[in-house]
XYZ file of C-alpha atoms in Angstrom:
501
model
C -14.888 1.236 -15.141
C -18.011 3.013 -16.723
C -18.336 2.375 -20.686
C -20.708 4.184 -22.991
C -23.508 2.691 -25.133
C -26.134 3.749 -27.414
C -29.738 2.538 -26.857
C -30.855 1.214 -30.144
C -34.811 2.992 -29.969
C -34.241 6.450 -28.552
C -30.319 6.670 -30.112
C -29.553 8.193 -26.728
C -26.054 7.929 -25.394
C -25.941 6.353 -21.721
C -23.360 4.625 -19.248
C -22.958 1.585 -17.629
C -20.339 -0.206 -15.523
C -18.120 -2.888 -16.994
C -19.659 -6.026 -15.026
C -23.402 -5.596 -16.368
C -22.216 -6.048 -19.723
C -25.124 -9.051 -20.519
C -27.545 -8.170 -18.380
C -30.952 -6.746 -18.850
C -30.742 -2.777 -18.130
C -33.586 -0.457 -18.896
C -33.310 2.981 -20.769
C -34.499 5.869 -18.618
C -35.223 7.749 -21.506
C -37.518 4.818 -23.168
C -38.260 2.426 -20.430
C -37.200 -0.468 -22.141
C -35.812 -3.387 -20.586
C -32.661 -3.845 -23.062
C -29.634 -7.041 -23.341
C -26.064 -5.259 -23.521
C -23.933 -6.664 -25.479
C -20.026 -6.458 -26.468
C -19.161 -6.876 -30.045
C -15.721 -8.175 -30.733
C -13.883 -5.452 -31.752
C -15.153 -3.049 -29.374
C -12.537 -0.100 -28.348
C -13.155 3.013 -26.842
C -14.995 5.058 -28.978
C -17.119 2.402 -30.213
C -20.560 1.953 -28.576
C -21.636 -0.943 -27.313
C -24.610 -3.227 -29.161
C -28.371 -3.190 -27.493
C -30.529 -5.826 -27.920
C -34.099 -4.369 -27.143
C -36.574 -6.778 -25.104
C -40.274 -5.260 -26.297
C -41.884 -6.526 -23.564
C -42.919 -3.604 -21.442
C -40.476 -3.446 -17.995
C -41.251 -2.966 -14.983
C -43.408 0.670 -14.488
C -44.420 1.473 -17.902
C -47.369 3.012 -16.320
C -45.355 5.644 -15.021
C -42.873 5.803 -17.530
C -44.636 8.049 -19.397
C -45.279 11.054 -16.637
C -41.267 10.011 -15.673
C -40.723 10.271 -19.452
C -42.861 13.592 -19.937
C -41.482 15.264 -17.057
C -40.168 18.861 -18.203
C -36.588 19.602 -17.037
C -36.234 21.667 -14.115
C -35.236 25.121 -14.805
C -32.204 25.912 -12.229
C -33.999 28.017 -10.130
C -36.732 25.472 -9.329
C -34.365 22.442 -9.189
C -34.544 20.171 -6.471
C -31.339 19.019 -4.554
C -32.938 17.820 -1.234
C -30.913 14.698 -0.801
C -33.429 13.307 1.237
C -35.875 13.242 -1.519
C -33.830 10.093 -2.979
C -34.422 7.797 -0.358
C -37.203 9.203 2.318
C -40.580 8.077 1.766
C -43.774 9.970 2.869
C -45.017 8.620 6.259
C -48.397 9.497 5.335
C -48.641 7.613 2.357
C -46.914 4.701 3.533
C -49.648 4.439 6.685
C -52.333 5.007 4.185
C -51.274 2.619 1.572
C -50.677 0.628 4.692
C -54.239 1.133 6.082
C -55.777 -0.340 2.774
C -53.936 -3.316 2.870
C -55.198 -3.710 6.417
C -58.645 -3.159 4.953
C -58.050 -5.508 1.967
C -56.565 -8.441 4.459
C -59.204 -8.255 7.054
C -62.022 -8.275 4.231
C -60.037 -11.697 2.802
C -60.048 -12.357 6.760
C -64.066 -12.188 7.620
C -64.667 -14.544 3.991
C -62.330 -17.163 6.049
C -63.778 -16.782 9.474
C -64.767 -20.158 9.584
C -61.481 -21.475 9.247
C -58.446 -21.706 11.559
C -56.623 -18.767 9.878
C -60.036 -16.331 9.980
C -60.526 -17.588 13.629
C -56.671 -16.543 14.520
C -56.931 -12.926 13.104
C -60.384 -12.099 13.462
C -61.177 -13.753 17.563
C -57.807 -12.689 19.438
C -58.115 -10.011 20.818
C -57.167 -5.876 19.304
C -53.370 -6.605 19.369
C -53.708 -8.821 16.072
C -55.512 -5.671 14.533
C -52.674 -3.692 15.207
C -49.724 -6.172 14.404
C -51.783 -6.383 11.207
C -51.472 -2.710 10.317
C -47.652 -2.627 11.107
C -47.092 -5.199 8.891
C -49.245 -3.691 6.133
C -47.382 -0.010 6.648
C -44.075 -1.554 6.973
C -44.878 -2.955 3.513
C -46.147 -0.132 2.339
C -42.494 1.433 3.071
C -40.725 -0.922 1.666
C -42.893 -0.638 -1.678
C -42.188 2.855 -2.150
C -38.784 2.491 -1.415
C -38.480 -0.128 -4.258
C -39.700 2.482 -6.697
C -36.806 4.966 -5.290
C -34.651 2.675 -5.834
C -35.770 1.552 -8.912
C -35.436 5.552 -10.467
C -31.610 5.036 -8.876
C -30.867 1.972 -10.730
C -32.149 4.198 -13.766
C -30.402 7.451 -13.114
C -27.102 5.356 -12.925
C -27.474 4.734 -16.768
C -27.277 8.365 -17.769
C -24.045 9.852 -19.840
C -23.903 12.730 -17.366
C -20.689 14.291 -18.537
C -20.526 13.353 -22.334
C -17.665 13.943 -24.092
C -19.255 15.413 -26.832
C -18.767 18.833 -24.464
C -15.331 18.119 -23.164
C -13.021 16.115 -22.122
C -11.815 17.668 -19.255
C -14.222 19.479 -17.242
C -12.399 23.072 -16.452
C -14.518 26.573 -15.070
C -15.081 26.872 -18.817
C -17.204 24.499 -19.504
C -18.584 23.460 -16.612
C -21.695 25.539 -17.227
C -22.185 23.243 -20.503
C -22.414 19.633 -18.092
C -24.972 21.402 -15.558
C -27.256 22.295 -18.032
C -26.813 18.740 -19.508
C -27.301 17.574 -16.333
C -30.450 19.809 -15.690
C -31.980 19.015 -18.954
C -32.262 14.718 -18.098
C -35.788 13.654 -17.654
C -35.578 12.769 -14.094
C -36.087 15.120 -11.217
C -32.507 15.894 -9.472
C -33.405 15.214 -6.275
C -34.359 11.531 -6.584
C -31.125 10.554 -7.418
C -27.879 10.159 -5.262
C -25.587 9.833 -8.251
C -27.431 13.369 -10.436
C -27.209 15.041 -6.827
C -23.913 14.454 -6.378
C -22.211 15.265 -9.561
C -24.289 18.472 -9.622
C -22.875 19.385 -6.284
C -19.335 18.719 -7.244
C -19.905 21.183 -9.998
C -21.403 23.889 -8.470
C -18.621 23.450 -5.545
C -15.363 23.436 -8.881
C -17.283 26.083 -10.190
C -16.945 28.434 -7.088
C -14.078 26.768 -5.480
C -11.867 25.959 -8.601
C -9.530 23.002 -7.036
C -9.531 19.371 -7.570
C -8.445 19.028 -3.973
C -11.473 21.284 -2.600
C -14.184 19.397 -4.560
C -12.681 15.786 -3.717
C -13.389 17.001 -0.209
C -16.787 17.765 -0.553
C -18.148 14.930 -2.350
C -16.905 12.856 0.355
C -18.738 14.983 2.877
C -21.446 14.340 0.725
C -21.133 10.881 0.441
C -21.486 10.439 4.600
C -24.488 12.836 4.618
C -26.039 10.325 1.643
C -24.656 7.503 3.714
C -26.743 8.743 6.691
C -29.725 9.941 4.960
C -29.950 6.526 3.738
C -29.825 4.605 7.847
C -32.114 7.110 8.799
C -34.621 6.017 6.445
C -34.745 2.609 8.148
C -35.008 3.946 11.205
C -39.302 3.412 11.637
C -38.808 0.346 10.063
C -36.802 -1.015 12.673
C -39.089 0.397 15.732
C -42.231 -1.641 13.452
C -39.264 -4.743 13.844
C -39.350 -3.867 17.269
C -42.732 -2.930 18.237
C -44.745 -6.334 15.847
C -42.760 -8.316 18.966
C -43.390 -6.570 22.071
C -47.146 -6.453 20.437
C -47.593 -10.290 20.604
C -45.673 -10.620 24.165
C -48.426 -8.275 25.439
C -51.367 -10.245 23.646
C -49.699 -13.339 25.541
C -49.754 -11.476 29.241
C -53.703 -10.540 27.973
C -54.366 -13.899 26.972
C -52.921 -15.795 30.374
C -54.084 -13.331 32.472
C -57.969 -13.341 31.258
C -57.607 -17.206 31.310
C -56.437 -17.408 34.928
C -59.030 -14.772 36.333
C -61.685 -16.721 34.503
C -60.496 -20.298 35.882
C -60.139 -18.576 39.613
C -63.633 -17.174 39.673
C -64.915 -20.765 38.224
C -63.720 -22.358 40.806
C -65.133 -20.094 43.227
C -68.831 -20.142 42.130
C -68.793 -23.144 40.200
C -71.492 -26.149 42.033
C -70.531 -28.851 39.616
C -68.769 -30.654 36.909
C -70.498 -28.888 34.015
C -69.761 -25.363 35.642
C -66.367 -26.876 35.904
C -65.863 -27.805 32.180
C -67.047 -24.606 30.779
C -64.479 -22.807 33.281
C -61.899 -24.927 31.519
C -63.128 -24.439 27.923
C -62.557 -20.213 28.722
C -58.669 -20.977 30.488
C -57.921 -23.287 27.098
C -59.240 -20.004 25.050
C -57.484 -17.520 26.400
C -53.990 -19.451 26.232
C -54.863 -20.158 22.299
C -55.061 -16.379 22.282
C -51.913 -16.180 24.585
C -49.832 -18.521 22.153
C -51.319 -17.596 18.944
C -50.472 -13.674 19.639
C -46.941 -14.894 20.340
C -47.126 -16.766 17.219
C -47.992 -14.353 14.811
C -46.022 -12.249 15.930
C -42.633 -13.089 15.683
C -43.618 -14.532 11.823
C -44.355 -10.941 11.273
C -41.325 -9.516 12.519
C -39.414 -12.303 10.401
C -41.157 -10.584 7.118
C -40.682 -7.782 8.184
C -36.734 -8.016 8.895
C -35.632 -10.201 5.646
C -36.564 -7.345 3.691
C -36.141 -4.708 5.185
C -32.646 -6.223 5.460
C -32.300 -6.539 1.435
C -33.500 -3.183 0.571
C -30.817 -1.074 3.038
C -27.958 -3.836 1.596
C -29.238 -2.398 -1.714
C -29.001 1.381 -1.334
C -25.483 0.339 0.368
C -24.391 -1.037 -3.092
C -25.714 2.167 -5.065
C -24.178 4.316 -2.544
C -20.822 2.436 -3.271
C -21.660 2.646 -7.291
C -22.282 6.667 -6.617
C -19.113 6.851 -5.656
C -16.803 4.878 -7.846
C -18.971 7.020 -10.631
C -17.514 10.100 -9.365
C -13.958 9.013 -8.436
C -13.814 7.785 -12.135
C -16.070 9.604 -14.414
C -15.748 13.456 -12.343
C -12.601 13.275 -10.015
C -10.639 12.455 -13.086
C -11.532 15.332 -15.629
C -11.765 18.133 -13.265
C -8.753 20.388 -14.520
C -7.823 23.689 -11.918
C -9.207 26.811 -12.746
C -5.913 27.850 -12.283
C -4.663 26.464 -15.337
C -6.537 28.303 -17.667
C -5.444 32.108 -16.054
C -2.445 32.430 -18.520
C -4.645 31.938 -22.024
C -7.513 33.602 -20.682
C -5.506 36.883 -20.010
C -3.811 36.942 -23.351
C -0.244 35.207 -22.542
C 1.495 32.771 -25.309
C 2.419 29.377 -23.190
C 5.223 28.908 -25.256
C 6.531 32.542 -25.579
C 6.056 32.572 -21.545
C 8.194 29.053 -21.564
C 10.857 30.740 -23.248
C 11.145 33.535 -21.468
C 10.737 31.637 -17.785
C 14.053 29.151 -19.920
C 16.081 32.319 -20.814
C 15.581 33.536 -17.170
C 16.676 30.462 -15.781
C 19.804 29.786 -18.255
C 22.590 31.788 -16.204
C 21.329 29.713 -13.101
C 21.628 26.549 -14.950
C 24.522 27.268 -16.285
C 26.337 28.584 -12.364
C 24.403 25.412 -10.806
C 26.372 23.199 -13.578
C 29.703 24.673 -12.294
C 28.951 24.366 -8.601
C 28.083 20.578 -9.297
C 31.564 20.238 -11.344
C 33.448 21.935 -8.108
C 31.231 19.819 -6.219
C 32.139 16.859 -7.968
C 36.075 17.590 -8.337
C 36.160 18.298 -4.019
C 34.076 14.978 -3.887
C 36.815 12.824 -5.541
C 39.714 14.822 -3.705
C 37.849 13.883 -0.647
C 37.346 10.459 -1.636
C 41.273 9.757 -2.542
C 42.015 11.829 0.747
C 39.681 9.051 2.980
C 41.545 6.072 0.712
C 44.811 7.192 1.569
C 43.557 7.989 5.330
C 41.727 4.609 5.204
C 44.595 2.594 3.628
C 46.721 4.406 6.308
C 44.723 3.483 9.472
C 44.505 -0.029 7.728
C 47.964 -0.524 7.287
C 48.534 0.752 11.428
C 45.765 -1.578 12.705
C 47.301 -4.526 10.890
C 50.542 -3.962 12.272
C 49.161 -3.923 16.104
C 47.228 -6.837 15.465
C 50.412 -8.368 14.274
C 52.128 -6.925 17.182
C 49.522 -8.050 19.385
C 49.318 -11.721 17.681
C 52.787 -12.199 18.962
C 52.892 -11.181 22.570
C 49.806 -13.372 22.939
C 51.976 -16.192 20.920
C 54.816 -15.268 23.584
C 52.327 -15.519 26.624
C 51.073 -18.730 25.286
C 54.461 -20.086 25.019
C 55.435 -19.220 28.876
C 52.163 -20.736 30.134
C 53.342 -23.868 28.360
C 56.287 -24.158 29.923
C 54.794 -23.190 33.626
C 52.435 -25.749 32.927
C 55.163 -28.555 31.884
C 56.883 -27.552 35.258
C 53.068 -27.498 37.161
C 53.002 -31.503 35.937
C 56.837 -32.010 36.767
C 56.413 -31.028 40.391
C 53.469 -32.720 40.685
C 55.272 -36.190 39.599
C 57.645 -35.507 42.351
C 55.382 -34.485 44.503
C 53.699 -37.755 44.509
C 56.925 -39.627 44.421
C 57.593 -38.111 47.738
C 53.673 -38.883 49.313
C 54.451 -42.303 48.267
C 58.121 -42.706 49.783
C 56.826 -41.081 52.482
C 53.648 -43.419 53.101
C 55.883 -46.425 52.789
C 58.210 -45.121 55.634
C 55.770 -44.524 57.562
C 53.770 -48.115 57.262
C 57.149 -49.379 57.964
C 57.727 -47.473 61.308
C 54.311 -48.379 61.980
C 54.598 -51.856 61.706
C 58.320 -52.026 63.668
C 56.601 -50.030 66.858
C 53.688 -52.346 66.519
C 55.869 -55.085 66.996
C 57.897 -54.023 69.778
C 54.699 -53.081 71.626
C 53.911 -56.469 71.148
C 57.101 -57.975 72.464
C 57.430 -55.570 75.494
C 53.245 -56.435 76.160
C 54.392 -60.177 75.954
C 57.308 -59.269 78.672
C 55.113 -57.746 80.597
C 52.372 -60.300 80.597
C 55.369 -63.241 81.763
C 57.042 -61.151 84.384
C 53.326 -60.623 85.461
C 52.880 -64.773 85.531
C 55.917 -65.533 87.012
C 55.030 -62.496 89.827
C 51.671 -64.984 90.315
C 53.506 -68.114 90.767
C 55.902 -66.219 93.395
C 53.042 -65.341 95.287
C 51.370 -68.303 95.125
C 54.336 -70.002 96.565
C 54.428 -67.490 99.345
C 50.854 -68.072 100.251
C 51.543 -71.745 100.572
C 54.434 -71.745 102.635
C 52.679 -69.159 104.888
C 49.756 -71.468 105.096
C 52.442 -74.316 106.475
C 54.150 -72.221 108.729
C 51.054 -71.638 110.602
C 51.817 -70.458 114.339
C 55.247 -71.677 113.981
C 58.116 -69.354 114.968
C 60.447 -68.630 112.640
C 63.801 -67.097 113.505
C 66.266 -65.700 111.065
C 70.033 -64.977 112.262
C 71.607 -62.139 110.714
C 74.717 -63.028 108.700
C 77.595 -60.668 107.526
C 75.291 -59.968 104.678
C 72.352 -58.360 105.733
C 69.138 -59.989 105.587
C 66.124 -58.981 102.846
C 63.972 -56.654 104.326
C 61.086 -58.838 103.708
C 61.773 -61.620 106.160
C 63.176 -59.219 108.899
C 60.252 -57.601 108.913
C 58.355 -60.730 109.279
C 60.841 -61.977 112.367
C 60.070 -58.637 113.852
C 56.171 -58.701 113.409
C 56.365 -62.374 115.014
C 58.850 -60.762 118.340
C 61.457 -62.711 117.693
């Protein structure tokens, strides 16, 4: 949010953001560094309190030629966007070739030391590390003032109220001559730029829309303007590094060809030592190269860093300006057509009301039809509802007790299931008791008819061991057998026969 103020020596009106309220700003009209201060009390149209700091600020020197610079007329004004944040490459290398001068004279006063010896007996690649640094300084320099005229330029009422409070086609002749008429040149200032350019585009194009779209266009091509900028900076970040890498393939390479031939040509130890004396110089100039170097790409880089983080932030501050401060109060050309060409709002109001009465009054009656068919269709799906609610309750009712009767009859198959189960198992039993008992009976009358069998089998031993001993006591004895009425056993006939009797 942007709040106005009144600097307390010039009476000029100016702007600031809400958060530097208490902080030091300096009047671009005056050039003095001023305190801002908020006074209890403080509303909108009351300015805010200055507290002027005499001491002169930073670039009173200038100040006056910034001060007493005529407004551009709008023919000559500048709006090269580049002139806001480009600095000129000659004057940077020239400003940078005097500090080269300046630091080499400070240089041959110290030769004696360490420091003079490192700058001043190491070879050319120091000389020209030495004048990168000094142009990348130069660079930076100028780009402080730039910025510096920003910073300034951001303090300006650019679209006072005094004119308007909405900017319409109108008046936006009044803010560009305001605008023209500051005492800073239009071209070294993103934020003056800018709201100039949004004018001149709602002055041709008349839409909010239309201009919204072109400052943001703008705001990339500032955006871009501003990396560009940078962009020999960081080859001199670049190039300061490669620089001393080189002076350290110079130094080791002069120090090794003068060690080799040494050695070659050298008779004795004195030859010897001076050989090594050269080879211990020329890796001094090897590591020292190396050295300063990379100290000058470090002071190089910090800054360099700072400064584009810088114009990033004023960049972002260019833009909230005219998002809150121009977006805001542009009003369509559009909108002023009807008074310009004679019309009463009002009378036209009427007449666009009258017009529109009979179709008011016809879309009232179609929303009353519209309403009555909405309830008849709303008691029609009740009754339907309550209908189809009244159905589905009955088959689930219907349905409850078939699965009540289904439960019921797989009960009772179930109580059957279990009684024929019992029985079967009654029977498995009866019938595994029967069956141990038949076992058991046929087990013992196998035993009794095996227990026959075995005495008939002993008393058929003891028969035939009584034959065998009668035989044996017969010997060659004749035995003769008369037949009887009865007939004789076959068995001793047979043996009366086999003996020929």
């Amino acid at each position: 949010m942007y709040l106005e103020f009144v600097c307390s020596k010039c009476q000029k009106k100016l702007k600031v953001r809400e958060e530097n309220v208490g902080s030091k700003v300096r009047c671009p009209y005056c050039h003095h560094a001023q305190v801002l201060e908020t006074p209890s009390g403080t509303g909108d149209g009351l300015p805010f309190q200055i507290n002027v700091d005499e001491t002169p600020a930073r670039g009173t020197s200038t100040a006056g030629s910034r001060g007493s610079t005529p407004p551009a007329a709008d023919g000559a004004a500048r709006h090269d966007y580049a002139d806001a944040t480009q600095v000129s490459m000659v004057a940077g290398a020239g400003i940078g070739f005097g500090l080269f001068v300046a630091f080499y004279a400070v240089m041959f006063l110290l030769q004696s030391t360490w420091i003079g010896q490192l700058f001043l007996e190491r070879g050319w690649v120091q000389f020209v590390m030495v004048f990168l640094l000094g142009w990348s300084i130069a660079i930076l320099f100028l780009k402080s003032r730039k910025l510096a005229v920003q910073k300034d330029s951001m303090l300006f009422d650019l679209l006072p109220n005094e004119i308007s409070k909405d900017i319409t086609v109108k008046t936006v002749n009044q803010f560009v001559r305001h605008i023209r008429g500051l005492p800073v040149r239009h071209g070294e200032s993103f934020l003056i730029n800018r709201v100039l350019r949004g004018l001149e585009h709602f002055r041709v194009l008349r839409s909010n829309s239309e201009v919204a779209a072109r400052l943001a266009s703008q705001s990339d091509i500032d955006a871009n303007s501003v990396a560009s900028s940078y962009t020999l900076l960081k080859v001199f970040i670049w190039a300061i590094p490669i620089l001393g890498f080189i002076g350290t393939v110079i130094g080791i390479s002069s120090a090794v060809g003068g060690f080799s031939g040494s050695l070659n040509s050298s008779a004795d130890m004195d030859a010897l030592k001076e050989s090594l004396n050269s080879v211990t110089g020329g890796l001094s100039t090897a590591f020292d190269t190396t050295l300063v170097a990379l100290v000058f790409s470090i002071m190089v880089m910090f800054p360099t860093t700072a400064m584009q983080k810088a114009e990033d932030d004023l960049l972002n501050g260019v833009d909230e300006y005219c998002n809150e401060n121009l977006l805001k109060r542009l009003k369509d050309g559009n909108r002023d057509v009807p008074a310009a060409a004679g019309v009463d709002p009002k009378a036209l109001q009427a007449a666009i009301d009258a017009a529109l009465a009979p179709h008011h009054a016809e879309l009232k009656t179609w929303s009353k039809k519209l309403d009555a068919m909405g309830d008849s269709l709303g008691q029609q799906m009740a009754q339907r509802w309550s209908k189809a609610d009244e159905q589905l309750q009955q088959r689930h009712q219907q349905t409850l007790k078939q699965m009540q009767q289904t439960m019921n009859a797989l009960n009772g198959l179930s109580e059957r299931l279990q009684e024929l189960s019992v029985k079967q198992t009654e029977t498995m039993q009866t019938l595994a008791q029967t069956t141990g008992n038949a076992q058991e009976g046929l087990n013992a009358s196998m035993q009794n008819a095996a227990e026959s069998l075995h005495g008939y089998f002993k008393a058929l031993e003891t028969g035939v061991d009584s034959l065998n001993d009668v035989l044996g006591q017969l010997g060659e004895k004749q035995v003769v057998i008369q037949t009887t009425a009865q007939p004789a056993r076959s068995g001793w006939s047979l043996f009366g026969r086999r003996n020929g009797h």
